[in-house]
């Protein structure tokens, strides 16, 4: 039987979807197949946004229609028949999963006592322990609940659960006023002491304005507005307040607040222009958007004036009056959705900080899976990076993907970050995108003091190449060189770049400045290939076009060390078009020689070569071709004979097998510098930063005396052909 948990509340608008997302994410870190189920949905014709949110979570692979039990109409018509249908449909979902998160109804149809009772009855019939979500605000959201309020709510709801024989596993108070967290936990605890003996844990999650605020897109839909001008991508920013600007310009400006949507009468073009200018200014708050109300058309000269300002701020046009516009906006509720990355990350961050995930897993008797899925591996990366808190520099602060990744990393507490770029531009764009970059440092590569410091050091390092201070002053303003110098001088622990630059541009400075680790003759790369049930290491797929036998041996040894760093037992396959002694030729001999060098230099490593890919990966083929090999059929580290083979193979596996390719991860440098594909997604950037932080946390090699080993001679730079 799979692990089951039933998440329900006693009323609507408790933020149950936030809790469900957190529980789903927690289970996904430990189990290979986690599903979701919605016993009672509003209807089958209109999409259930909570179910859509959970199905969009990485690792959940279920059809939407399969995850719904019945509708409210079915429950009204015949509750017993509806319950029987729910049990049958749940069983079909459970057969496909190791765990199922069951999300109770939304209290949008029938009275709360009846609805809670039916949810409790479902939980009892499914044999699923209940995680009870209690709202930290009154049902209308008007005021926060005190500890005494929460005690009363807990007493009523736990009695209802007990009456229907539903077991209670834990209680989460959500949307609690931050200063009342302790009081609320105590109040609920007192109620549980009286009803269930106090053996149930209680957690409280604070209210966050961003999480409950609607996006500007939701405001546009609610007010039946259209986008008059501005960047459509910024419609997904949250509107965390409303300012009604039905007054003179000088009275409006002091009332502007960060992230607010400003309601401007359509015939007050002076206020409109002033608001747009204020948004563009560093001395006023960054706004979410403007809603022009009243249905008035702007004069052509006003349209031309605003266009000339070049502002990306969305300006909406609505026919509603001022009162109706403001009322509609304030009544528009914020929804947690997968496409709202800031809310998504914030919801998970609040859950992780407030709820003891390991205790919840213990209560649910979850045993770690022997299978390692891509999602599980990615979480392990983030969790490990979070535990060591390294400082990573991201040179491409003018790329939206970098800014989004930085916001996600900071929300989840994965690493400390520095972004390079003009501070006003970087923070301004982050604010426009609705991102929280307040915990990131921003440095300008044109900062004179740092320029001088970096140029002096760079000129000293490159004096043998004839580099002067004047030449170095120009060089170090390049973002890749600037970031690399930060790593060299200990101002950052590692660097991640390449979203907008070639591989050569990104890593050439590291060859000149950081240089190779002791005992390593060449800098190379690997991809961590997260397949459906395990993680493999592929090298080299990005840097060295045609390695010699000596370089191939270096790549194999470095790749085995990288595998160990990420918890993968290295069994090295030196790949070729021939297995064992069955073939000959220069290419095969190169691999044979490289294999011998690996065995000579590292007799502790398991290595086989030359070997074909199928013999390395498939136990059946291995049994026929190399029956006595400790590597054949079980290889975890695949070393390709050249870049052409490696790059094409990793991309073929990524596309055809649905593998998650994490990398390229550079290996062999004294300090971690990692490159991104120019087509990198935000998730790729997040993973690469986590990997870089982990690499930065590994102790440097030392010589026999315990001192840092001597620097290996500088390697050559990668070819432009190595760019991804």
Short mmCIF file of N, CA and C in Angstrom, two decimals, residues 10 15 49 85 89 108 122 155 205 279 315 321 324 427 451 492 507 511 614 622 643 654 681 708:
data_model
loop_
_atom_site.label_atom_id
_atom_site.label_comp_id
_atom_site.label_asym_id
_atom_site.label_seq_id
_atom_site.Cartn_x
_atom_site.Cartn_y
_atom_site.Cartn_z
N UNK A 10 -11.29 23.42 7.67
CA UNK A 10 -12.64 23.54 8.19
C UNK A 10 -13.41 24.65 7.51
N UNK A 15 -5.54 28.68 2.41
CA UNK A 15 -4.25 28.47 1.75
C UNK A 15 -3.87 27.00 1.73
N UNK A 49 -7.97 24.63 -10.35
CA UNK A 49 -6.63 25.22 -10.37
C UNK A 49 -5.69 24.58 -9.34
N UNK A 85 -17.67 5.88 -5.39
CA UNK A 85 -16.93 6.27 -6.61
C UNK A 85 -15.56 6.82 -6.25
N UNK A 89 -12.03 5.31 -7.64
CA UNK A 89 -11.12 6.12 -8.47
C UNK A 89 -9.79 6.36 -7.77
N UNK A 108 -16.80 25.76 -1.22
CA UNK A 108 -17.41 26.76 -2.10
C UNK A 108 -18.86 26.41 -2.41
N UNK A 122 -14.47 10.73 4.01
CA UNK A 122 -13.64 10.26 2.89
C UNK A 122 -12.29 9.78 3.40
N UNK A 155 -10.79 23.01 18.50
CA UNK A 155 -11.69 22.15 19.28
C UNK A 155 -12.86 21.68 18.44
N UNK A 205 2.50 28.71 9.87
CA UNK A 205 3.14 29.38 8.74
C UNK A 205 2.67 30.83 8.72
N UNK A 279 7.52 55.80 -11.24
CA UNK A 279 7.94 54.40 -11.33
C UNK A 279 9.35 54.28 -11.91
N UNK A 315 0.16 49.34 -18.47
CA UNK A 315 -0.94 50.28 -18.27
C UNK A 315 -2.20 49.62 -18.84
N UNK A 321 -15.91 52.33 -13.38
CA UNK A 321 -15.66 53.55 -12.64
C UNK A 321 -14.62 53.35 -11.56
N UNK A 324 -15.85 51.00 -8.54
CA UNK A 324 -15.97 49.59 -8.96
C UNK A 324 -14.61 48.98 -9.28
N UNK A 427 18.40 45.86 -10.15
CA UNK A 427 17.32 45.83 -9.16
C UNK A 427 16.01 46.34 -9.77
N UNK A 451 38.18 47.64 -9.92
CA UNK A 451 38.91 47.58 -11.19
C UNK A 451 40.41 47.63 -10.94
N UNK A 492 34.29 35.67 -3.78
CA UNK A 492 33.21 34.72 -4.07
C UNK A 492 33.84 33.33 -4.06
N UNK A 507 34.95 30.49 -19.73
CA UNK A 507 35.97 29.77 -18.96
C UNK A 507 37.41 30.13 -19.32
N UNK A 511 41.24 29.65 -17.01
CA UNK A 511 42.51 29.02 -17.40
C UNK A 511 43.67 29.97 -17.10
N UNK A 614 26.63 -0.15 -25.29
CA UNK A 614 25.64 -1.15 -24.88
C UNK A 614 26.22 -2.14 -23.89
N UNK A 622 26.40 -7.14 -21.63
CA UNK A 622 27.67 -7.32 -20.91
C UNK A 622 27.94 -8.79 -20.63
N UNK A 643 34.93 14.88 -28.30
CA UNK A 643 33.83 15.79 -28.03
C UNK A 643 32.63 15.55 -28.94
N UNK A 654 19.35 12.79 -23.64
CA UNK A 654 18.50 13.80 -23.02
C UNK A 654 17.14 13.89 -23.72
N UNK A 681 17.52 26.90 -19.14
CA UNK A 681 16.29 27.27 -18.46
C UNK A 681 16.62 27.75 -17.05
N UNK A 708 49.09 23.55 0.53
CA UNK A 708 48.49 23.51 -0.82
C UNK A 708 49.51 23.09 -1.85
#
